[in-house]
Amino acid sequence: MILAVDVQYDADCGYAAGLLFARWDDVAPVATVSKQQAGVGEYVPGEFYKRELPCILALLGELDQLPELIVIDGFVFLDGHSHAGLGKHLYDALDGKTRVIGVAKTAYAGIGDDYKLLRGDSIKPLFITCIGLELAEAKEHIAAMHGPHRMPVLLKTVDRICREQALAGSAGTEQDLPQS
């Protein structure tokens, strides 16, 4: 299985959502999982992963087994190859047992053109970084994901679910996602 994850915040609470799918061109997920994580703390510039990683690890704790690959919203390596980002910290926390692909919507200073991926008719690239697989393979996987636009449908969907969770949390209501 492949897991696409995203995290949103409301004050000191993180809301992680994940979509499990079997094939890169899947139109819909096989299952949806979510997890609320209290006490995530404030964002610290340059240490984004410290806020995001505990939420993703808590979400992974809800699964029966680790997926073979995780797609994150962000960078594995900030510069593409050596400066650790969220994805590298996740990979290390999982002892290298799961490959990670990072999909970022904006460039990080120092990221080269090799990491750009254009999807659909978009003139704005996505930035793809990875660990545990070759960059060309990671880019092929993201390019093959369902949807005609810049962002694959499943990545847009997991982002939307996270935002809805955070909004529901800020309204003081509990919202459990159905698990398929």
Tab-separated table of N, CA and C in Angstrom:
chain	number	residue	atom	x	y	z
A	1	MET	N	0.829	-1.189	0.000
A	1	MET	CA	0.000	0.000	0.000
A	1	MET	C	0.874	1.254	0.000
A	2	ILE	N	0.292	2.298	-0.511
A	2	ILE	CA	0.908	3.625	-0.547
A	2	ILE	C	0.052	4.508	0.348
A	3	LEU	N	0.668	5.386	1.100
A	3	LEU	CA	-0.052	6.300	1.980
A	3	LEU	C	0.301	7.736	1.624
A	4	ALA	N	-0.725	8.534	1.330
A	4	ALA	CA	-0.548	9.980	1.163
A	4	ALA	C	-0.987	10.621	2.470
A	5	VAL	N	-0.138	11.477	3.054
A	5	VAL	CA	-0.464	12.104	4.333
A	5	VAL	C	-0.374	13.617	4.239
A	6	ASP	N	-1.131	14.256	5.111
A	6	ASP	CA	-1.065	15.705	5.248
A	6	ASP	C	-1.426	16.047	6.682
A	7	VAL	N	-0.981	17.211	7.134
A	7	VAL	CA	-1.235	17.662	8.500
A	7	VAL	C	-1.648	19.123	8.465
A	8	GLN	N	-2.646	19.448	9.265
A	8	GLN	CA	-3.099	20.828	9.466
A	8	GLN	C	-3.121	21.096	10.964
A	9	TYR	N	-3.194	22.366	11.328
A	9	TYR	CA	-3.129	22.739	12.735
A	9	TYR	C	-4.238	23.688	13.124
A	10	ASP	N	-4.622	23.585	14.379
A	10	ASP	CA	-5.498	24.542	15.032
A	10	ASP	C	-4.886	24.773	16.403
A	11	ALA	N	-4.286	25.931	16.582
A	11	ALA	CA	-3.587	26.263	17.827
A	11	ALA	C	-2.512	25.209	18.098
A	12	ASP	N	-2.603	24.499	19.231
A	12	ASP	CA	-1.586	23.536	19.639
A	12	ASP	C	-1.978	22.098	19.293
A	13	CYS	N	-2.919	21.947	18.362
A	13	CYS	CA	-3.411	20.622	18.011
A	13	CYS	C	-3.159	20.349	16.524
A	14	GLY	N	-2.644	19.176	16.230
A	14	GLY	CA	-2.420	18.770	14.851
A	14	GLY	C	-3.468	17.767	14.407
A	15	TYR	N	-3.857	17.862	13.161
A	15	TYR	CA	-4.828	16.955	12.568
A	15	TYR	C	-4.170	16.309	11.359
A	16	ALA	N	-3.901	15.019	11.476
A	16	ALA	CA	-3.268	14.292	10.371
A	16	ALA	C	-4.314	13.422	9.688
A	17	ALA	N	-4.234	13.372	8.386
A	17	ALA	CA	-5.107	12.490	7.602
A	17	ALA	C	-4.240	11.737	6.611
A	18	GLY	N	-4.680	10.539	6.294
A	18	GLY	CA	-3.967	9.725	5.332
A	18	GLY	C	-4.929	8.971	4.443
A	19	LEU	N	-4.526	8.824	3.201
A	19	LEU	CA	-5.282	8.047	2.234
A	19	LEU	C	-4.412	6.878	1.794
A	20	LEU	N	-4.911	5.674	1.973
A	20	LEU	CA	-4.218	4.479	1.518
A	20	LEU	C	-4.716	4.122	0.128
A	21	PHE	N	-3.790	3.825	-0.771
A	21	PHE	CA	-4.161	3.409	-2.116
A	21	PHE	C	-3.150	2.391	-2.616
A	22	ALA	N	-3.569	1.622	-3.601
A	22	ALA	CA	-2.754	0.500	-4.067
A	22	ALA	C	-1.944	0.809	-5.318
A	23	ARG	N	-2.516	1.622	-6.210
A	23	ARG	CA	-1.861	1.913	-7.495
A	23	ARG	C	-1.738	3.418	-7.660
A	24	TRP	N	-0.692	3.837	-8.347
A	24	TRP	CA	-0.450	5.265	-8.529
A	24	TRP	C	-1.563	5.959	-9.283
A	25	ASP	N	-2.258	5.261	-10.149
A	25	ASP	CA	-3.324	5.893	-10.930
A	25	ASP	C	-4.715	5.680	-10.315
A	26	ASP	N	-4.783	5.206	-9.067
A	26	ASP	CA	-6.074	5.020	-8.399
A	26	ASP	C	-6.848	6.334	-8.350
A	27	VAL	N	-8.151	6.232	-8.594
A	27	VAL	CA	-9.044	7.390	-8.574
A	27	VAL	C	-9.480	7.711	-7.146
A	28	ALA	N	-9.636	6.670	-6.323
A	28	ALA	CA	-10.109	6.838	-4.950
A	28	ALA	C	-9.249	5.985	-4.013
A	29	PRO	N	-9.199	6.365	-2.744
A	29	PRO	CA	-8.409	5.585	-1.795
A	29	PRO	C	-9.093	4.268	-1.436
A	30	VAL	N	-8.299	3.327	-0.975
A	30	VAL	CA	-8.794	2.068	-0.453
A	30	VAL	C	-9.332	2.294	0.963
A	31	ALA	N	-8.666	3.172	1.716
A	31	ALA	CA	-9.067	3.481	3.088
A	31	ALA	C	-8.590	4.877	3.453
A	32	THR	N	-9.273	5.447	4.439
A	32	THR	CA	-8.921	6.759	4.972
A	32	THR	C	-8.679	6.598	6.467
A	33	VAL	N	-7.641	7.253	6.956
A	33	VAL	CA	-7.329	7.200	8.383
A	33	VAL	C	-7.033	8.614	8.857
A	34	SER	N	-7.364	8.891	10.116
A	34	SER	CA	-7.080	10.219	10.653
A	34	SER	C	-6.672	10.113	12.108
A	35	LYS	N	-6.013	11.154	12.586
A	35	LYS	CA	-5.555	11.176	13.968
A	35	LYS	C	-5.394	12.619	14.414
A	36	GLN	N	-5.904	12.910	15.591
A	36	GLN	CA	-5.721	14.217	16.212
A	36	GLN	C	-4.578	14.086	17.209
A	37	GLN	N	-3.676	15.063	17.228
A	37	GLN	CA	-2.503	15.014	18.094
A	37	GLN	C	-2.402	16.340	18.848
A	38	ALA	N	-2.588	16.295	20.143
A	38	ALA	CA	-2.486	17.505	20.963
A	38	ALA	C	-1.020	17.788	21.291
A	39	GLY	N	-0.748	19.025	21.655
A	39	GLY	CA	0.575	19.407	22.136
A	39	GLY	C	1.657	19.459	21.088
A	40	VAL	N	1.328	19.890	19.872
A	40	VAL	CA	2.333	19.920	18.819
A	40	VAL	C	3.251	21.130	18.895
A	41	GLY	N	2.900	22.118	19.673
A	41	GLY	CA	3.759	23.280	19.847
A	41	GLY	C	3.700	24.257	18.694
A	42	GLU	N	4.445	25.308	18.839
A	42	GLU	CA	4.491	26.365	17.835
A	42	GLU	C	5.463	26.010	16.719
A	43	TYR	N	5.223	26.599	15.566
A	43	TYR	CA	6.140	26.455	14.433
A	43	TYR	C	7.433	27.183	14.745
A	44	VAL	N	8.558	26.525	14.506
A	44	VAL	CA	9.877	27.125	14.669
A	44	VAL	C	10.524	27.151	13.289
A	45	PRO	N	10.858	28.348	12.774
A	45	PRO	CA	11.485	28.417	11.445
A	45	PRO	C	12.697	27.493	11.352
A	46	GLY	N	12.748	26.745	10.253
A	46	GLY	CA	13.844	25.817	10.024
A	46	GLY	C	13.677	24.475	10.716
A	47	GLU	N	12.629	24.335	11.539
A	47	GLU	CA	12.392	23.084	12.253
A	47	GLU	C	10.946	22.622	12.079
A	48	PHE	N	10.425	22.814	10.891
A	48	PHE	CA	9.059	22.430	10.537
A	48	PHE	C	8.763	20.989	10.920
A	49	TYR	N	9.726	20.109	10.682
A	49	TYR	CA	9.532	18.683	10.924
A	49	TYR	C	9.196	18.374	12.377
A	50	LYS	N	9.680	19.176	13.315
A	50	LYS	CA	9.432	18.908	14.733
A	50	LYS	C	7.954	19.021	15.080
A	51	ARG	N	7.229	19.801	14.325
A	51	ARG	CA	5.794	19.962	14.548
A	51	ARG	C	5.001	18.916	13.760
A	52	GLU	N	5.443	18.623	12.569
A	52	GLU	CA	4.720	17.740	11.660
A	52	GLU	C	4.958	16.255	11.949
A	53	LEU	N	6.194	15.894	12.272
A	53	LEU	CA	6.573	14.487	12.429
A	53	LEU	C	5.764	13.751	13.499
A	54	PRO	N	5.564	14.298	14.694
A	54	PRO	CA	4.777	13.563	15.695
A	54	PRO	C	3.348	13.261	15.225
A	55	CYS	N	2.778	14.149	14.452
A	55	CYS	CA	1.420	13.935	13.931
A	55	CYS	C	1.396	12.774	12.943
A	56	ILE	N	2.385	12.727	12.071
A	56	ILE	CA	2.447	11.643	11.074
A	56	ILE	C	2.734	10.314	11.764
A	57	LEU	N	3.637	10.309	12.735
A	57	LEU	CA	3.939	9.069	13.452
A	57	LEU	C	2.718	8.560	14.218
A	58	ALA	N	1.940	9.472	14.812
A	58	ALA	CA	0.706	9.066	15.503
A	58	ALA	C	-0.283	8.463	14.509
A	59	LEU	N	-0.385	9.056	13.337
A	59	LEU	CA	-1.270	8.526	12.294
A	59	LEU	C	-0.818	7.125	11.874
A	60	LEU	N	0.474	6.941	11.688
A	60	LEU	CA	1.001	5.629	11.303
A	60	LEU	C	0.714	4.581	12.374
A	61	GLY	N	0.636	5.025	13.637
A	61	GLY	CA	0.303	4.124	14.728
A	61	GLY	C	-1.105	3.564	14.641
A	62	GLU	N	-1.954	4.188	13.831
A	62	GLU	CA	-3.331	3.722	13.628
A	62	GLU	C	-3.414	2.605	12.591
A	63	LEU	N	-2.333	2.366	11.869
A	63	LEU	CA	-2.328	1.356	10.802
A	63	LEU	C	-1.867	0.002	11.336
A	64	ASP	N	-2.350	-1.060	10.729
A	64	ASP	CA	-1.940	-2.412	11.103
A	64	ASP	C	-0.492	-2.691	10.717
A	65	GLN	N	-0.056	-2.068	9.624
A	65	GLN	CA	1.327	-2.228	9.174
A	65	GLN	C	1.754	-0.980	8.422
A	66	LEU	N	3.052	-0.796	8.331
A	66	LEU	CA	3.583	0.358	7.609
A	66	LEU	C	3.315	0.198	6.113
A	67	PRO	N	2.981	1.290	5.443
A	67	PRO	CA	2.867	1.222	3.986
A	67	PRO	C	4.258	1.057	3.375
A	68	GLU	N	4.302	0.593	2.141
A	68	GLU	CA	5.606	0.428	1.483
A	68	GLU	C	6.189	1.773	1.069
A	69	LEU	N	5.315	2.778	0.915
A	69	LEU	CA	5.765	4.100	0.505
A	69	LEU	C	4.819	5.153	1.080
A	70	ILE	N	5.370	6.273	1.520
A	70	ILE	CA	4.587	7.381	2.060
A	70	ILE	C	4.856	8.616	1.204
A	71	VAL	N	3.786	9.300	0.812
A	71	VAL	CA	3.889	10.561	0.080
A	71	VAL	C	3.526	11.673	1.061
A	72	ILE	N	4.452	12.599	1.269
A	72	ILE	CA	4.219	13.713	2.188
A	72	ILE	C	4.041	15.020	1.416
A	73	ASP	N	3.427	15.965	2.068
A	73	ASP	CA	3.302	17.327	1.550
A	73	ASP	C	4.510	18.091	2.074
A	74	GLY	N	5.545	18.179	1.276
A	74	GLY	CA	6.764	18.851	1.704
A	74	GLY	C	7.985	18.211	1.059
A	75	PHE	N	9.115	18.463	1.664
A	75	PHE	CA	10.390	17.996	1.124
A	75	PHE	C	10.966	16.840	1.928
A	76	VAL	N	11.606	15.907	1.247
A	76	VAL	CA	12.416	14.895	1.906
A	76	VAL	C	13.772	15.515	2.218
A	77	PHE	N	14.347	16.160	1.211
A	77	PHE	CA	15.582	16.929	1.374
A	77	PHE	C	15.295	18.333	0.863
A	78	LEU	N	15.602	19.329	1.669
A	78	LEU	CA	15.275	20.706	1.301
A	78	LEU	C	16.009	21.159	0.051
A	79	ASP	N	17.227	20.682	-0.123
A	79	ASP	CA	18.009	21.046	-1.303
A	79	ASP	C	17.981	19.945	-2.360
A	80	GLY	N	17.180	18.917	-2.101
A	80	GLY	CA	17.048	17.812	-3.037
A	80	GLY	C	17.883	16.597	-2.694
A	81	HIS	N	19.010	16.785	-1.957
A	81	HIS	CA	19.899	15.637	-1.775
A	81	HIS	C	20.597	15.517	-0.432
A	82	SER	N	20.768	16.592	0.345
A	82	SER	CA	21.541	16.436	1.575
A	82	SER	C	20.966	17.140	2.807
A	83	HIS	N	20.282	18.252	2.646
A	83	HIS	CA	19.748	19.009	3.782
A	83	HIS	C	18.398	18.417	4.194
A	84	ALA	N	18.388	17.675	5.312
A	84	ALA	CA	17.209	16.913	5.730
A	84	ALA	C	15.978	17.779	5.933
A	85	GLY	N	14.879	17.329	5.339
A	85	GLY	CA	13.569	17.922	5.536
A	85	GLY	C	12.675	16.917	6.249
A	86	LEU	N	11.389	17.208	6.303
A	86	LEU	CA	10.429	16.348	6.983
A	86	LEU	C	10.530	14.887	6.537
A	87	GLY	N	10.596	14.653	5.243
A	87	GLY	CA	10.625	13.284	4.731
A	87	GLY	C	11.830	12.485	5.192
A	88	LYS	N	12.987	13.108	5.259
A	88	LYS	CA	14.193	12.412	5.743
A	88	LYS	C	14.055	12.088	7.219
A	89	HIS	N	13.506	13.021	7.996
A	89	HIS	CA	13.292	12.762	9.423
A	89	HIS	C	12.272	11.642	9.620
A	90	LEU	N	11.256	11.587	8.789
A	90	LEU	CA	10.271	10.510	8.849
A	90	LEU	C	10.928	9.179	8.509
A	91	TYR	N	11.682	9.147	7.443
A	91	TYR	CA	12.399	7.940	7.019
A	91	TYR	C	13.287	7.424	8.150
A	92	ASP	N	14.020	8.326	8.791
A	92	ASP	CA	14.899	7.928	9.897
A	92	ASP	C	14.095	7.421	11.091
A	93	ALA	N	12.980	8.081	11.408
A	93	ALA	CA	12.139	7.660	12.534
A	93	ALA	C	11.566	6.262	12.309
A	94	LEU	N	11.402	5.892	11.051
A	94	LEU	CA	10.884	4.560	10.698
A	94	LEU	C	12.011	3.574	10.399
A	95	ASP	N	13.230	3.936	10.764
A	95	ASP	CA	14.415	3.092	10.566
A	95	ASP	C	14.594	2.648	9.119
A	96	GLY	N	14.184	3.502	8.176
A	96	GLY	CA	14.376	3.202	6.761
A	96	GLY	C	13.486	2.087	6.240
A	97	LYS	N	12.442	1.732	6.975
A	97	LYS	CA	11.567	0.625	6.578
A	97	LYS	C	10.541	1.011	5.516
A	98	THR	N	10.356	2.298	5.305
A	98	THR	CA	9.375	2.773	4.331
A	98	THR	C	9.996	3.876	3.490
A	99	ARG	N	9.843	3.764	2.179
A	99	ARG	CA	10.344	4.790	1.272
A	99	ARG	C	9.444	6.030	1.380
A	100	VAL	N	10.008	7.193	1.078
A	100	VAL	CA	9.263	8.446	1.217
A	100	VAL	C	9.467	9.314	-0.019
A	101	ILE	N	8.347	9.858	-0.518
A	101	ILE	CA	8.380	10.853	-1.593
A	101	ILE	C	7.795	12.139	-1.034
A	102	GLY	N	8.503	13.235	-1.256
A	102	GLY	CA	8.011	14.549	-0.873
A	102	GLY	C	7.508	15.289	-2.101
A	103	VAL	N	6.329	15.888	-1.979
A	103	VAL	CA	5.746	16.693	-3.049
A	103	VAL	C	5.514	18.088	-2.468
A	104	ALA	N	6.278	19.055	-2.962
A	104	ALA	CA	6.168	20.426	-2.476
A	104	ALA	C	5.643	21.331	-3.586
A	105	LYS	N	4.841	22.303	-3.180
A	105	LYS	CA	4.241	23.223	-4.158
A	105	LYS	C	5.106	24.453	-4.415
A	106	THR	N	6.015	24.736	-3.497
A	106	THR	CA	6.894	25.897	-3.675
A	106	THR	C	8.348	25.467	-3.533
A	107	ALA	N	9.206	26.175	-4.221
A	107	ALA	CA	10.633	25.857	-4.199
A	107	ALA	C	11.256	26.252	-2.869
A	108	TYR	N	12.254	25.520	-2.474
A	108	TYR	CA	13.080	25.865	-1.327
A	108	TYR	C	14.399	26.370	-1.900
A	109	ALA	N	14.976	27.378	-1.283
A	109	ALA	CA	16.234	27.940	-1.780
A	109	ALA	C	17.269	26.837	-1.970
A	110	GLY	N	17.825	26.756	-3.160
A	110	GLY	CA	18.854	25.774	-3.445
A	110	GLY	C	18.354	24.521	-4.138
A	111	ILE	N	17.049	24.377	-4.267
A	111	ILE	CA	16.514	23.193	-4.955
A	111	ILE	C	16.720	23.385	-6.460
A	112	GLY	N	17.267	22.396	-7.106
A	112	GLY	CA	17.585	22.510	-8.530
A	112	GLY	C	16.432	22.160	-9.444
A	113	ASP	N	16.623	22.447	-10.719
A	113	ASP	CA	15.608	22.171	-11.726
A	113	ASP	C	15.317	20.677	-11.890
A	114	ASP	N	16.279	19.822	-11.517
A	114	ASP	CA	16.080	18.375	-11.634
A	114	ASP	C	14.884	17.895	-10.827
A	115	TYR	N	14.486	18.647	-9.823
A	115	TYR	CA	13.431	18.230	-8.900
A	115	TYR	C	12.054	18.745	-9.308
A	116	LYS	N	11.992	19.491	-10.408
A	116	LYS	CA	10.722	20.028	-10.889
A	116	LYS	C	9.947	18.968	-11.661
A	117	LEU	N	8.624	18.996	-11.478
A	117	LEU	CA	7.736	18.123	-12.233
A	117	LEU	C	6.531	18.948	-12.665
A	118	LEU	N	6.295	18.981	-13.973
A	118	LEU	CA	5.106	19.639	-14.502
A	118	LEU	C	4.046	18.568	-14.761
A	119	ARG	N	2.846	18.819	-14.261
A	119	ARG	CA	1.714	17.906	-14.486
A	119	ARG	C	0.623	18.651	-15.223
A	120	GLY	N	-0.099	17.920	-16.054
A	120	GLY	CA	-1.206	18.529	-16.780
A	120	GLY	C	-0.724	19.682	-17.625
A	121	ASP	N	-1.542	20.722	-17.680
A	121	ASP	CA	-1.160	21.896	-18.468
A	121	ASP	C	-0.600	23.018	-17.600
A	122	SER	N	-0.214	22.681	-16.380
A	122	SER	CA	0.305	23.685	-15.456
A	122	SER	C	1.691	24.168	-15.891
A	123	ILE	N	1.931	25.451	-15.698
A	123	ILE	CA	3.262	26.003	-15.939
A	123	ILE	C	4.025	26.157	-14.620
A	124	LYS	N	3.347	25.864	-13.497
A	124	LYS	CA	3.984	25.890	-12.180
A	124	LYS	C	4.358	24.467	-11.794
A	125	PRO	N	5.633	24.222	-11.528
A	125	PRO	CA	6.047	22.855	-11.208
A	125	PRO	C	5.737	22.471	-9.761
A	126	LEU	N	5.698	21.178	-9.545
A	126	LEU	CA	5.790	20.603	-8.213
A	126	LEU	C	7.267	20.280	-8.018
A	127	PHE	N	7.698	20.167	-6.789
A	127	PHE	CA	9.090	19.830	-6.487
A	127	PHE	C	9.093	18.478	-5.786
A	128	ILE	N	9.748	17.505	-6.396
A	128	ILE	CA	9.725	16.122	-5.939
A	128	ILE	C	11.091	15.767	-5.359
A	129	THR	N	11.094	15.270	-4.135
A	129	THR	CA	12.301	14.756	-3.504
A	129	THR	C	11.956	13.388	-2.919
A	130	CYS	N	12.958	12.581	-2.647
A	130	CYS	CA	12.653	11.221	-2.196
A	130	CYS	C	13.833	10.594	-1.462
A	131	ILE	N	13.524	9.470	-0.800
A	131	ILE	CA	14.541	8.632	-0.193
A	131	ILE	C	14.050	7.190	-0.257
A	132	GLY	N	14.964	6.284	-0.589
A	132	GLY	CA	14.624	4.876	-0.717
A	132	GLY	C	14.293	4.465	-2.136
A	133	LEU	N	14.281	5.425	-3.047
A	133	LEU	CA	14.067	5.160	-4.463
A	133	LEU	C	14.723	6.277	-5.257
A	134	GLU	N	14.895	6.043	-6.551
A	134	GLU	CA	15.530	7.027	-7.417
A	134	GLU	C	14.571	8.177	-7.720
A	135	LEU	N	15.124	9.363	-7.916
A	135	LEU	CA	14.321	10.541	-8.215
A	135	LEU	C	13.463	10.333	-9.463
A	136	ALA	N	14.019	9.755	-10.509
A	136	ALA	CA	13.257	9.539	-11.749
A	136	ALA	C	12.026	8.676	-11.488
A	137	GLU	N	12.177	7.648	-10.670
A	137	GLU	CA	11.046	6.772	-10.334
A	137	GLU	C	10.004	7.531	-9.519
A	138	ALA	N	10.453	8.329	-8.548
A	138	ALA	CA	9.526	9.115	-7.730
A	138	ALA	C	8.728	10.083	-8.601
A	139	LYS	N	9.403	10.740	-9.523
A	139	LYS	CA	8.714	11.672	-10.417
A	139	LYS	C	7.710	10.939	-11.311
A	140	GLU	N	8.077	9.757	-11.792
A	140	GLU	CA	7.153	8.956	-12.608
A	140	GLU	C	5.897	8.600	-11.808
A	141	HIS	N	6.086	8.226	-10.551
A	141	HIS	CA	4.943	7.865	-9.706
A	141	HIS	C	3.983	9.048	-9.540
A	142	ILE	N	4.519	10.206	-9.214
A	142	ILE	CA	3.664	11.381	-8.993
A	142	ILE	C	3.019	11.812	-10.314
A	143	ALA	N	3.763	11.726	-11.394
A	143	ALA	CA	3.201	12.065	-12.712
A	143	ALA	C	2.053	11.128	-13.084
A	144	ALA	N	2.128	9.874	-12.644
A	144	ALA	CA	1.109	8.881	-12.988
A	144	ALA	C	-0.151	8.979	-12.133
A	145	MET	N	-0.114	9.774	-11.070
A	145	MET	CA	-1.286	9.857	-10.194
A	145	MET	C	-2.473	10.456	-10.936
A	146	HIS	N	-3.652	10.018	-10.534
A	146	HIS	CA	-4.893	10.432	-11.191
A	146	HIS	C	-5.115	11.938	-11.075
A	147	GLY	N	-5.625	12.512	-12.156
A	147	GLY	CA	-5.998	13.920	-12.181
A	147	GLY	C	-5.302	14.669	-13.292
A	148	PRO	N	-6.030	15.599	-13.914
A	148	PRO	CA	-5.485	16.310	-15.063
A	148	PRO	C	-4.699	17.583	-14.714
A	149	HIS	N	-4.690	17.953	-13.447
A	149	HIS	CA	-4.097	19.233	-13.063
A	149	HIS	C	-2.767	19.062	-12.336
A	150	ARG	N	-2.223	20.178	-11.921
A	150	ARG	CA	-0.925	20.211	-11.249
A	150	ARG	C	-0.883	19.254	-10.059
A	151	MET	N	-1.874	19.331	-9.199
A	151	MET	CA	-1.910	18.464	-8.016
A	151	MET	C	-2.750	17.225	-8.298
A	152	PRO	N	-2.214	16.048	-8.025
A	152	PRO	CA	-2.998	14.826	-8.180
A	152	PRO	C	-4.239	14.848	-7.277
A	153	VAL	N	-5.294	14.201	-7.722
A	153	VAL	CA	-6.571	14.212	-7.003
A	153	VAL	C	-6.421	13.710	-5.564
A	154	LEU	N	-5.720	12.613	-5.351
A	154	LEU	CA	-5.605	12.079	-3.991
A	154	LEU	C	-4.843	13.021	-3.066
A	155	LEU	N	-3.868	13.744	-3.583
A	155	LEU	CA	-3.138	14.701	-2.738
A	155	LEU	C	-4.015	15.904	-2.406
A	156	LYS	N	-4.832	16.330	-3.347
A	156	LYS	CA	-5.793	17.403	-3.070
A	156	LYS	C	-6.823	16.940	-2.047
A	157	THR	N	-7.245	15.695	-2.159
A	157	THR	CA	-8.255	15.149	-1.257
A	157	THR	C	-7.736	15.064	0.174
A	158	VAL	N	-6.528	14.563	0.372
A	158	VAL	CA	-5.998	14.446	1.731
A	158	VAL	C	-5.786	15.840	2.342
A	159	ASP	N	-5.417	16.807	1.538
A	159	ASP	CA	-5.287	18.191	2.004
A	159	ASP	C	-6.652	18.720	2.457
A	160	ARG	N	-7.675	18.463	1.668
A	160	ARG	CA	-9.034	18.925	2.009
A	160	ARG	C	-9.521	18.287	3.310
A	161	ILE	N	-9.279	16.995	3.469
A	161	ILE	CA	-9.704	16.294	4.684
A	161	ILE	C	-9.041	16.902	5.910
A	162	CYS	N	-7.748	17.195	5.813
A	162	CYS	CA	-7.030	17.812	6.939
A	162	CYS	C	-7.621	19.177	7.287
A	163	ARG	N	-7.876	19.971	6.279
A	163	ARG	CA	-8.453	21.299	6.514
A	163	ARG	C	-9.824	21.189	7.183
A	164	GLU	N	-10.634	20.247	6.732
A	164	GLU	CA	-11.951	20.044	7.338
A	164	GLU	C	-11.822	19.611	8.788
A	165	GLN	N	-10.863	18.746	9.091
A	165	GLN	CA	-10.630	18.314	10.472
A	165	GLN	C	-10.243	19.499	11.345
A	166	ALA	N	-9.322	20.316	10.865
A	166	ALA	CA	-8.864	21.469	11.650
A	166	ALA	C	-10.006	22.450	11.875
A	167	LEU	N	-10.830	22.675	10.860
A	167	LEU	CA	-11.986	23.561	11.021
A	167	LEU	C	-12.981	23.001	12.017
A	168	ALA	N	-13.235	21.711	11.941
A	168	ALA	CA	-14.154	21.075	12.885
A	168	ALA	C	-13.588	21.152	14.300
A	169	GLY	N	-12.266	20.980	14.423
A	169	GLY	CA	-11.620	21.064	15.728
A	169	GLY	C	-11.702	22.456	16.314
A	170	SER	N	-11.529	23.480	15.482
A	170	SER	CA	-11.593	24.853	15.981
A	170	SER	C	-13.014	25.249	16.341
A	171	ALA	N	-13.995	24.522	15.769
A	171	ALA	CA	-15.398	24.787	16.108
A	171	ALA	C	-15.811	24.031	17.368
A	172	GLY	N	-14.870	23.210	17.890
A	172	GLY	CA	-15.144	22.485	19.118
A	172	GLY	C	-15.949	21.216	18.918
A	173	THR	N	-15.971	20.707	17.708
A	173	THR	CA	-16.714	19.477	17.458
A	173	THR	C	-15.747	18.355	17.152
A	174	GLU	N	-16.152	17.166	17.496
A	174	GLU	CA	-15.365	15.983	17.166
A	174	GLU	C	-15.795	15.484	15.796
A	175	GLN	N	-14.860	15.097	14.977
A	175	GLN	CA	-15.196	14.563	13.670
A	175	GLN	C	-14.303	13.361	13.398
A	176	ASP	N	-14.879	12.214	13.347
A	176	ASP	CA	-14.140	11.008	12.978
A	176	ASP	C	-14.391	10.734	11.521
A	177	LEU	N	-13.326	10.415	10.821
A	177	LEU	CA	-13.467	10.089	9.409
A	177	LEU	C	-13.872	8.639	9.266
A	178	PRO	N	-14.745	8.345	8.330
A	178	PRO	CA	-15.087	6.947	8.101
A	178	PRO	C	-13.884	6.211	7.556
A	179	GLN	N	-13.686	5.006	8.049
A	179	GLN	CA	-12.602	4.179	7.516
A	179	GLN	C	-13.201	3.193	6.548
A	180	SER	N	-12.672	3.170	5.346
A	180	SER	CA	-13.200	2.290	4.315
A	180	SER	C	-12.580	0.918	4.438
